[in-house]
Amino acid sequence: MKRLYKIIYESSMKYKLNPSFENELKDFLLHIQKYFRDNKNSIHKARNELKIISYKELQTVVKSFKIPNFFRRIFYTYFRDSKAKKSYDNSLKIGKFAPEPIGYIELYQQGLLAQSYFVAEKFDYDFTIREPLLDENFPNKEDILKAFARFSLQLHNADIFHNDYSPGNILIKKEGREYIFKIVDVNRMDFFPLQEKERAKSFAKLWASDADLHVIAKEYIQHHKVKEDFAQKVIKYSVQNKKRKNFKKRLKGKKIDW
């Protein structure tokens, strides 16, 4: 009877665990729904929710994805990888650029995807790129922006295009005089050799000032050969994104930002 229950239980889920954590965290992943429900340490809650959960002295970040509507449940069950699976696969693919992935799990109801979770090792960052972009007097701001430009270039040269390269998804840890960067929310990524247009476009969602973008672009140019108007293109795509987002806000009667 116990064996039959195990077969039924595991047939209602799909999961993958990073081999590096196979011995310590399999039970944690298989029962993540309970651990997530019982934990109160939520660090972000909107469409999806993020919680920091400690297990056997290891701190993890667990992302619970919103249950899709009925039609999307069919779509994610039969036609496309779930966001949890893509988060795990992409994290493995980009390696050092993201926090260490632990695993993902998909839970099914009546044969269709319901809940899904992605688990990664917690990266102890000091701040995100949002803080220096918003604070004109942020300590060592110019050095951080230049380091960010070099990090972005490494991403681009590795054929990585993050479709949500926005302030909250870029984590920064200061170590001595160096800055360590990690990207999160990696389920929406493309992998291809980036041309100059895509390289310039990748900065559009930072919601940065023209002056800050100029610092970033100027440093980028120091390490990669592009046309002379690269900085102008970076600013142009940023302005276009702001106009598009603010237009949508106006339609909804929301306050616009620049």
C-alpha angles and dihedrals in degrees: 000000000000091000091050091051090051091052092049092044095051093043088062092061143046122205145161127202125200105249089229089068100034097114099041106036111031093099090046092053095044091052097036092124091065095041090050094047093049095046118089099187098107114167098178132017124176126103087341129022132228125200134179108227125182118211125174091345092307118117114218136182112222121196117201113198121216114258106257122235117263097271093046090049088060090045095051093042098053111013113029139029115259120252089248092055092045090050090054096043093046092048090054091046097052094042114180093024093072136043113274109279116228102183149288135240133198121201120204133205121193089350095304131105112264117158125014134182136194120202127198136168111264114257110212099222126175099214143335126250087259094077099058091040092056100037115067090193098046109142113264090356096159092049090051093050091049091049089049090053090054091047090051090051090054089053092049094047088053089057093250121145115181108205092203102041091160131146098263092052096058113080124194132197122185115221112178106305093337131088121218115206129199129178125216137184088056101162090102106060138129128206119210140113103285119226123204093271094056091044091055093043093053091076094053097097096052090091086216129159119260089248093055092046089052090055091049094046093045091054091045090055090053089065104031132044112241136146120287093252094058093112091051090052092051090053093043094055090046092053091048091053092048092050091049094048094044091049089057090047091053090052089054093044093245129145113267125226135205 
